[in-house]
PDB file of C-alpha atoms in Angstrom:
ATOM      1  CA  MET A   1      94.489  64.366-135.368  1.00 50.00           C
ATOM      2  CA  ASP A   2      93.618  60.880-134.205  1.00 55.00           C
ATOM      3  CA  TRP A   3      91.029  60.662-131.571  1.00 60.00           C
ATOM      4  CA  GLY A   4      91.179  56.972-131.755  1.00 68.00           C
ATOM      5  CA  LEU A   5      87.639  56.696-133.253  1.00 76.00           C
ATOM      6  CA  ALA A   6      88.234  57.931-136.694  1.00 80.00           C
ATOM      7  CA  VAL A   7      86.257  56.224-139.596  1.00 82.00           C
ATOM      8  CA  ALA A   8      86.390  56.972-143.359  1.00 82.00           C
ATOM      9  CA  VAL A   9      83.341  58.269-145.092  1.00 82.00           C
ATOM     10  CA  ASP A  10      84.347  56.542-148.391  1.00 79.00           C
ATOM     11  CA  ASP A  11      86.429  53.645-149.608  1.00 78.00           C
ATOM     12  CA  ARG A  12      89.618  55.529-150.362  1.00 79.00           C
ATOM     13  CA  HIS A  13      91.169  54.678-147.068  1.00 71.00           C
ATOM     14  CA  GLU A  14      89.810  51.105-146.634  1.00 71.00           C
ATOM     15  CA  GLY A  15      92.305  48.687-145.205  1.00 73.00           C
ATOM     16  CA  ARG A  16      93.989  51.648-143.244  1.00 75.00           C
ATOM     17  CA  VAL A  17      91.005  53.246-141.495  1.00 77.00           C
ATOM     18  CA  PRO A  18      87.712  51.675-140.744  1.00 77.00           C
ATOM     19  CA  THR A  19      84.805  52.853-142.743  1.00 78.00           C
ATOM     20  CA  VAL A  20      81.409  54.178-141.755  1.00 75.00           C
ATOM     21  CA  ARG A  21      79.603  51.129-143.043  1.00 75.00           C
ATOM     22  CA  SER A  22      81.598  48.926-140.628  1.00 73.00           C
ATOM     23  CA  VAL A  23      80.431  50.705-137.432  1.00 74.00           C
ATOM     24  CA  ARG A  24      77.899  48.503-135.723  1.00 71.00           C
ATOM     25  CA  SER A  25      77.951  49.728-132.093  1.00 73.00           C
ATOM     26  CA  MET A  26      78.219  52.760-130.002  1.00 76.00           C
ATOM     27  CA  ALA A  27      81.587  54.248-129.407  1.00 76.00           C
ATOM     28  CA  GLY A  28      82.635  57.636-127.975  1.00 79.00           C
ATOM     29  CA  THR A  29      82.078  59.655-124.844  1.00 86.00           C
ATOM     30  CA  PRO A  30      78.371  59.690-124.160  1.00 90.00           C
ATOM     31  CA  ALA A  31      78.338  63.200-122.660  1.00 91.00           C
ATOM     32  CA  TYR A  32      79.326  64.768-126.052  1.00 92.00           C
ATOM     33  CA  MET A  33      77.725  62.237-128.546  1.00 91.00           C
ATOM     34  CA  ALA A  34      75.629  62.931-131.579  1.00 92.00           C
ATOM     35  CA  PRO A  35      72.393  61.220-131.969  1.00 91.00           C
ATOM     36  CA  GLU A  36      73.775  59.037-134.763  1.00 89.00           C
ATOM     37  CA  MET A  37      76.639  57.922-132.701  1.00 87.00           C
ATOM     38  CA  LEU A  38      74.323  55.915-130.399  1.00 85.00           C
ATOM     39  CA  VAL A  39      73.099  53.446-132.965  1.00 74.00           C
ATOM     40  CA  PRO A  40      74.226  54.335-136.542  1.00 69.00           C
ATOM     41  CA  SER A  41      71.513  53.690-139.147  1.00 75.00           C
ATOM     42  CA  PRO A  42      70.649  54.410-142.729  1.00 74.00           C
ATOM     43  CA  GLU A  43      68.335  57.233-141.409  1.00 77.00           C
ATOM     44  CA  LEU A  44      70.964  58.737-139.269  1.00 79.00           C
ATOM     45  CA  PRO A  45      74.343  57.798-140.689  1.00 82.00           C
ATOM     46  CA  LEU A  46      77.725  58.780-139.382  1.00 84.00           C
ATOM     47  CA  SER A  47      79.062  61.598-141.650  1.00 88.00           C
ATOM     48  CA  PRO A  48      81.249  64.865-141.577  1.00 91.00           C
ATOM     49  CA  ALA A  49      78.055  66.419-139.989  1.00 93.00           C
ATOM     50  CA  THR A  50      78.856  64.081-136.975  1.00 92.00           C
ATOM     51  CA  ASP A  51      81.987  66.088-136.504  1.00 93.00           C
ATOM     52  CA  VAL A  52      80.106  69.304-136.666  1.00 96.00           C
ATOM     53  CA  TYR A  53      77.917  68.191-133.711  1.00 95.00           C
ATOM     54  CA  LEU A  54      81.123  67.216-131.742  1.00 94.00           C
ATOM     55  CA  LEU A  55      82.580  70.413-132.310  1.00 95.00           C
ATOM     56  CA  GLY A  56      79.259  72.193-131.257  1.00 96.00           C
ATOM     57  CA  ALA A  57      79.405  70.021-128.138  1.00 95.00           C
ATOM     58  CA  CYS A  58      82.872  71.281-127.372  1.00 95.00           C
ATOM     59  CA  LEU A  59      81.692  74.881-127.900  1.00 96.00           C
ATOM     60  CA  TYR A  60      78.854  74.069-125.431  1.00 96.00           C
ATOM     61  CA  GLN A  61      81.394  73.065-122.853  1.00 95.00           C
ATOM     62  CA  VAL A  62      83.309  76.390-123.301  1.00 95.00           C
ATOM     63  CA  LEU A  63      80.035  78.299-122.915  1.00 95.00           C
ATOM     64  CA  ALA A  64      78.223  76.422-120.196  1.00 94.00           C
ATOM     65  CA  ASP A  65      81.152  75.030-118.325  1.00 94.00           C
ATOM     66  CA  ARG A  66      79.690  71.570-118.501  1.00 93.00           C
ATOM     67  CA  ALA A  67      79.156  68.708-121.031  1.00 94.00           C
ATOM     68  CA  PRO A  68      75.856  69.093-123.072  1.00 93.00           C
ATOM     69  CA  HIS A  69      74.452  65.533-122.180  1.00 93.00           C
ATOM     70  CA  LEU A  70      74.424  64.690-118.397  1.00 91.00           C
ATOM     71  CA  GLY A  71      72.706  61.935-116.343  1.00 90.00           C
ATOM     72  CA  THR A  72      73.336  59.453-113.587  1.00 90.00           C
ATOM     73  CA  THR A  73      72.668  56.597-116.009  1.00 92.00           C
ATOM     74  CA  LEU A  74      73.388  55.843-119.752  1.00 89.00           C
ATOM     75  CA  ARG A  75      69.710  55.908-120.312  1.00 90.00           C
ATOM     76  CA  GLU A  76      69.337  59.456-119.024  1.00 92.00           C
ATOM     77  CA  ILE A  77      72.278  60.435-121.127  1.00 91.00           C
ATOM     78  CA  ALA A  78      70.981  58.757-124.163  1.00 90.00           C
ATOM     79  CA  THR A  79      67.613  60.620-123.821  1.00 90.00           C
ATOM     80  CA  SER A  80      69.458  63.870-123.582  1.00 89.00           C
ATOM     81  CA  ILE A  81      71.344  62.957-126.785  1.00 89.00           C
ATOM     82  CA  LEU A  82      68.263  62.133-128.783  1.00 87.00           C
ATOM     83  CA  GLU A  83      66.430  65.258-127.734  1.00 83.00           C
ATOM     84  CA  SER A  84      69.429  67.429-128.685  1.00 76.00           C
ATOM     85  CA  VAL A  85      68.271  70.670-127.581  1.00 83.00           C
ATOM     86  CA  PRO A  86      70.868  71.829-124.925  1.00 83.00           C
ATOM     87  CA  GLU A  87      69.850  74.502-122.439  1.00 88.00           C
ATOM     88  CA  VAL A  88      72.268  77.376-123.306  1.00 90.00           C
ATOM     89  CA  PRO A  89      72.857  79.758-120.315  1.00 91.00           C
ATOM     90  CA  PRO A  90      70.901  82.970-120.724  1.00 90.00           C
ATOM     91  CA  SER A  91      74.171  84.921-120.465  1.00 89.00           C
ATOM     92  CA  VAL A  92      75.227  83.573-124.028  1.00 91.00           C
ATOM     93  CA  PRO A  93      74.623  86.254-126.674  1.00 85.00           C
ATOM     94  CA  GLY A  94      71.895  85.282-129.212  1.00 85.00           C
ATOM     95  CA  GLU A  95      74.009  84.921-132.246  1.00 85.00           C
ATOM     96  CA  LEU A  96      76.233  82.524-130.340  1.00 91.00           C
ATOM     97  CA  HIS A  97      73.351  80.617-129.026  1.00 93.00           C
ATOM     98  CA  ALA A  98      72.059  80.055-132.390  1.00 93.00           C
ATOM     99  CA  ILE A  99      75.429  78.841-133.619  1.00 96.00           C
ATOM    100  CA  VAL A 100      75.468  76.235-130.825  1.00 96.00           C
ATOM    101  CA  LEU A 101      71.945  75.055-131.473  1.00 93.00           C
ATOM    102  CA  ARG A 102      72.555  74.715-135.217  1.00 96.00           C
ATOM    103  CA  ALA A 103      75.713  72.787-134.815  1.00 96.00           C
ATOM    104  CA  MET A 104      74.088  70.458-132.360  1.00 95.00           C
ATOM    105  CA  ALA A 105      70.857  69.967-134.306  1.00 94.00           C
ATOM    106  CA  TYR A 106      69.312  66.490-134.168  1.00 92.00           C
ATOM    107  CA  ARG A 107      69.308  65.981-137.928  1.00 91.00           C
ATOM    108  CA  PRO A 108      72.649  66.193-139.692  1.00 92.00           C
ATOM    109  CA  SER A 109      71.061  68.029-142.588  1.00 93.00           C
ATOM    110  CA  ASP A 110      70.079  70.845-140.200  1.00 95.00           C
ATOM    111  CA  ARG A 111      73.728  71.444-139.041  1.00 96.00           C
ATOM    112  CA  PHE A 112      76.354  73.618-140.538  1.00 97.00           C
ATOM    113  CA  PRO A 113      77.428  71.873-143.840  1.00 95.00           C
ATOM    114  CA  SER A 114      80.986  71.491-142.774  1.00 95.00           C
ATOM    115  CA  ALA A 115      83.452  72.284-139.879  1.00 95.00           C
ATOM    116  CA  GLU A 116      84.790  75.113-142.009  1.00 97.00           C
ATOM    117  CA  ALA A 117      81.261  76.534-142.200  1.00 97.00           C
ATOM    118  CA  LEU A 118      81.025  76.443-138.378  1.00 97.00           C
ATOM    119  CA  ARG A 119      84.439  78.152-138.031  1.00 97.00           C
ATOM    120  CA  LEU A 120      83.180  80.947-140.287  1.00 96.00           C
ATOM    121  CA  ALA A 121      80.214  81.337-138.374  1.00 96.00           C
ATOM    122  CA  LEU A 122      82.245  81.588-135.283  1.00 95.00           C
ATOM    123  CA  GLN A 123      84.652  84.166-136.852  1.00 93.00           C
ATOM    124  CA  ASP A 124      81.537  86.280-137.859  1.00 90.00           C
ATOM    125  CA  TYR A 125      80.353  86.184-134.284  1.00 90.00           C
ATOM    126  CA  LEU A 126      83.672  87.361-133.088  1.00 90.00           C
ATOM    127  CA  ASP A 127      83.664  90.218-135.743  1.00 86.00           C
ATOM    128  CA  HIS A 128      80.233  91.317-134.558  1.00 87.00           C
ATOM    129  CA  ARG A 129      80.754  90.833-130.801  1.00 87.00           C
ATOM    130  CA  ALA A 130      81.663  94.595-130.174  1.00 88.00           C
ATOM    131  CA  SER A 131      78.601  95.803-132.125  1.00 91.00           C
ATOM    132  CA  THR A 132      76.343  93.411-130.120  1.00 87.00           C
ATOM    133  CA  GLU A 133      77.786  94.470-126.886  1.00 88.00           C
ATOM    134  CA  VAL A 134      77.398  98.257-127.712  1.00 93.00           C
ATOM    135  CA  ALA A 135      73.688  97.669-128.920  1.00 94.00           C
ATOM    136  CA  ARG A 136      72.976  95.634-125.665  1.00 91.00           C
ATOM    137  CA  GLU A 137      73.939  98.569-123.507  1.00 94.00           C
ATOM    138  CA  ALA A 138      71.965 101.102-125.685  1.00 96.00           C
ATOM    139  CA  GLU A 139      69.028  98.718-125.262  1.00 96.00           C
ATOM    140  CA  ARG A 140      69.200  98.959-121.416  1.00 95.00           C
ATOM    141  CA  THR A 141      68.782 102.809-121.843  1.00 96.00           C
ATOM    142  CA  LEU A 142      65.921 102.130-124.218  1.00 96.00           C
ATOM    143  CA  PHE A 143      64.222 100.094-121.663  1.00 96.00           C
ATOM    144  CA  ALA A 144      64.685 102.929-119.152  1.00 95.00           C
ATOM    145  CA  LEU A 145      63.258 105.406-121.731  1.00 94.00           C
ATOM    146  CA  GLU A 146      60.176 103.188-122.258  1.00 95.00           C
ATOM    147  CA  GLN A 147      59.656 103.310-118.501  1.00 93.00           C
ATOM    148  CA  ASP A 148      59.728 107.062-118.535  1.00 91.00           C
ATOM    149  CA  LEU A 149      57.405 107.388-121.272  1.00 91.00           C
ATOM    150  CA  ALA A 150      54.943 105.014-119.700  1.00 89.00           C
ATOM    151  CA  ARG A 151      54.404 107.139-116.728  1.00 83.00           C
ATOM    152  CA  ALA A 152      50.765 108.416-116.492  1.00 66.00           C
ATOM    153  CA  GLU A 153      51.936 111.868-115.691  1.00 76.00           C
ATOM    154  CA  GLY A 154      54.871 113.908-114.767  1.00 78.00           C
ATOM    155  CA  VAL A 155      57.069 112.793-117.671  1.00 83.00           C
ATOM    156  CA  ASP A 156      60.488 114.516-117.530  1.00 89.00           C
ATOM    157  CA  HIS A 157      60.958 115.741-121.126  1.00 89.00           C
ATOM    158  CA  ALA A 158      64.631 116.734-120.582  1.00 91.00           C
ATOM    159  CA  ARG A 159      65.524 113.267-119.328  1.00 93.00           C
ATOM    160  CA  VAL A 160      63.551 111.699-122.175  1.00 93.00           C
ATOM    161  CA  VAL A 161      65.508 113.639-124.683  1.00 93.00           C
ATOM    162  CA  ASP A 162      68.835 112.775-122.973  1.00 95.00           C
ATOM    163  CA  ARG A 163      68.017 109.137-122.834  1.00 95.00           C
ATOM    164  CA  PHE A 164      66.855 109.072-126.468  1.00 95.00           C
ATOM    165  CA  GLY A 165      70.075 110.782-127.537  1.00 95.00           C
ATOM    166  CA  ALA A 166      72.184 108.102-125.852  1.00 96.00           C
ATOM    167  CA  VAL A 167      69.972 105.300-127.329  1.00 96.00           C
ATOM    168  CA  ARG A 168      70.452 106.891-130.795  1.00 95.00           C
ATOM    169  CA  PHE A 169      74.079 107.437-130.359  1.00 96.00           C
ATOM    170  CA  GLY A 170      74.776 103.797-129.088  1.00 96.00           C
ATOM    171  CA  LEU A 171      72.770 102.054-131.720  1.00 96.00           C
ATOM    172  CA  ARG A 172      74.218 104.108-134.637  1.00 95.00           C
ATOM    173  CA  HIS A 173      77.658 103.215-133.412  1.00 94.00           C
ATOM    174  CA  ALA A 174      76.712  99.544-133.288  1.00 94.00           C
ATOM    175  CA  LEU A 175      75.220  99.714-136.751  1.00 94.00           C
ATOM    176  CA  GLN A 176      78.482 101.417-138.044  1.00 93.00           C
ATOM    177  CA  ALA A 177      80.646  98.596-136.553  1.00 89.00           C
ATOM    178  CA  TRP A 178      78.173  95.953-138.131  1.00 90.00           C
ATOM    179  CA  PRO A 179      75.663  97.257-140.574  1.00 91.00           C
ATOM    180  CA  GLY A 180      73.977  93.670-140.470  1.00 88.00           C
ATOM    181  CA  ASN A 181      72.986  94.076-136.810  1.00 90.00           C
ATOM    182  CA  GLU A 182      69.225  93.730-137.413  1.00 91.00           C
ATOM    183  CA  ALA A 183      68.481  93.706-133.581  1.00 91.00           C
ATOM    184  CA  ALA A 184      70.009  97.199-133.287  1.00 94.00           C
ATOM    185  CA  ALA A 185      68.382  98.467-136.484  1.00 94.00           C
ATOM    186  CA  ASP A 186      64.876  97.193-134.993  1.00 94.00           C
ATOM    187  CA  SER A 187      65.674  98.896-131.663  1.00 95.00           C
ATOM    188  CA  LEU A 188      66.691 102.266-133.322  1.00 95.00           C
ATOM    189  CA  ARG A 189      63.568 102.227-135.340  1.00 94.00           C
ATOM    190  CA  HIS A 190      61.608 101.526-132.061  1.00 95.00           C
ATOM    191  CA  ALA A 191      63.210 104.209-130.242  1.00 95.00           C
ATOM    192  CA  VAL A 192      62.539 106.761-133.079  1.00 94.00           C
ATOM    193  CA  ARG A 193      58.853 105.770-133.232  1.00 93.00           C
ATOM    194  CA  LEU A 194      58.636 106.437-129.386  1.00 94.00           C
ATOM    195  CA  MET A 195      60.182 109.747-129.769  1.00 94.00           C
ATOM    196  CA  VAL A 196      57.885 110.881-132.502  1.00 93.00           C
ATOM    197  CA  GLN A 197      54.832 109.784-130.371  1.00 92.00           C
ATOM    198  CA  HIS A 198      56.192 111.565-127.346  1.00 92.00           C
ATOM    199  CA  GLU A 199      56.836 114.810-129.301  1.00 92.00           C
ATOM    200  CA  LEU A 200      53.137 114.676-130.604  1.00 92.00           C
ATOM    201  CA  ASP A 201      51.961 114.151-127.145  1.00 90.00           C
ATOM    202  CA  GLN A 202      53.894 117.139-125.994  1.00 90.00           C
ATOM    203  CA  GLY A 203      52.315 119.275-128.666  1.00 92.00           C
ATOM    204  CA  ASP A 204      55.434 119.812-130.804  1.00 93.00           C
ATOM    205  CA  PRO A 205      54.822 118.315-134.176  1.00 93.00           C
ATOM    206  CA  ARG A 206      57.952 120.112-135.723  1.00 93.00           C
ATOM    207  CA  ALA A 207      60.205 118.062-133.361  1.00 93.00           C
ATOM    208  CA  ALA A 208      58.210 114.922-134.299  1.00 92.00           C
ATOM    209  CA  ALA A 209      58.744 115.725-137.957  1.00 93.00           C
ATOM    210  CA  VAL A 210      62.460 115.899-137.255  1.00 92.00           C
ATOM    211  CA  HIS A 211      62.541 112.527-135.646  1.00 91.00           C
ATOM    212  CA  LEU A 212      60.455 111.079-138.380  1.00 91.00           C
ATOM    213  CA  ALA A 213      62.980 112.112-140.962  1.00 90.00           C
ATOM    214  CA  ASP A 214      65.507 110.034-139.043  1.00 84.00           C
ATOM    215  CA  LEU A 215      63.274 107.001-139.237  1.00 85.00           C
ATOM    216  CA  ASP A 216      64.716 104.109-141.249  1.00 80.00           C
ATOM    217  CA  GLY A 217      61.889 102.892-143.392  1.00 78.00           C
ATOM    218  CA  ASP A 218      58.369 104.391-143.994  1.00 79.00           C
ATOM    219  CA  ASP A 219      55.504 104.396-141.495  1.00 84.00           C
ATOM    220  CA  PRO A 220      52.528 105.736-143.398  1.00 89.00           C
ATOM    221  CA  GLU A 221      50.324 105.854-140.385  1.00 90.00           C
ATOM    222  CA  LEU A 222      52.864 107.834-138.243  1.00 90.00           C
ATOM    223  CA  ARG A 223      53.725 110.093-141.155  1.00 90.00           C
ATOM    224  CA  ALA A 224      49.900 110.927-141.605  1.00 93.00           C
ATOM    225  CA  ARG A 225      49.635 111.668-137.878  1.00 92.00           C
ATOM    226  CA  VAL A 226      52.724 114.107-137.905  1.00 92.00           C
ATOM    227  CA  GLU A 227      51.464 115.804-141.088  1.00 93.00           C
ATOM    228  CA  ALA A 228      48.034 116.307-139.566  1.00 94.00           C
ATOM    229  CA  ALA A 229      49.576 117.724-136.478  1.00 93.00           C
ATOM    230  CA  LEU A 230      51.644 120.214-138.537  1.00 93.00           C
ATOM    231  CA  GLU A 231      48.650 121.208-140.503  1.00 94.00           C
ATOM    232  CA  GLU A 232      46.587 121.776-137.265  1.00 93.00           C
ATOM    233  CA  ARG A 233      49.513 123.851-135.831  1.00 91.00           C
ATOM    234  CA  ALA A 234      49.570 126.141-138.936  1.00 93.00           C
ATOM    235  CA  ARG A 235      45.865 126.765-138.864  1.00 93.00           C
ATOM    236  CA  ARG A 236      46.201 127.841-135.328  1.00 91.00           C
TER     237      ARG A 236
END
């Protein structure tokens, strides 16, 4: 595609396309510019990483419904470009947020190594999106479970059990869809620990032991407490 501003990064196309070293002035649409497009220099040269930044700026437009660099004067826009930390709307999922920030990093070396690498990151996000959405819904229920357990008195055990079951089912489903969903795995471990503690508080170490066996990863302190409670119950 010809955007009217293409430059070659080597000498193979010299004479047909301007080369990077021939660029001496600012050119482009300021609201989307990479830092090195303001004043190209040996410290911040134009390169394929510049295209990665521009693709990230287009993605930002899609997500935020506005250009990444705004201002009433060129100086204000230039300041935004040089800071290059766009404010991504809170509604944007964390994985997608990270993709935008990496694509629009100030230093070219901190960006995706190529446009293809950025494309693959976006494809991974699309593949993981269903898992993320299921996990987010389960985490809302986990928050309600935490509120129930934080009550000083009058904890409704049946409701706690029901909510924990919903949380566990949702997070397991999310992990089945995407085994690499670390946020879902962390939330599931947190939920199991909460339930183990709750069953101990309820005086039911056997139920606590069942939940502990479901914990992904060892927790020596929690295991010791459950074993001590089981031994005490056996003595009684």
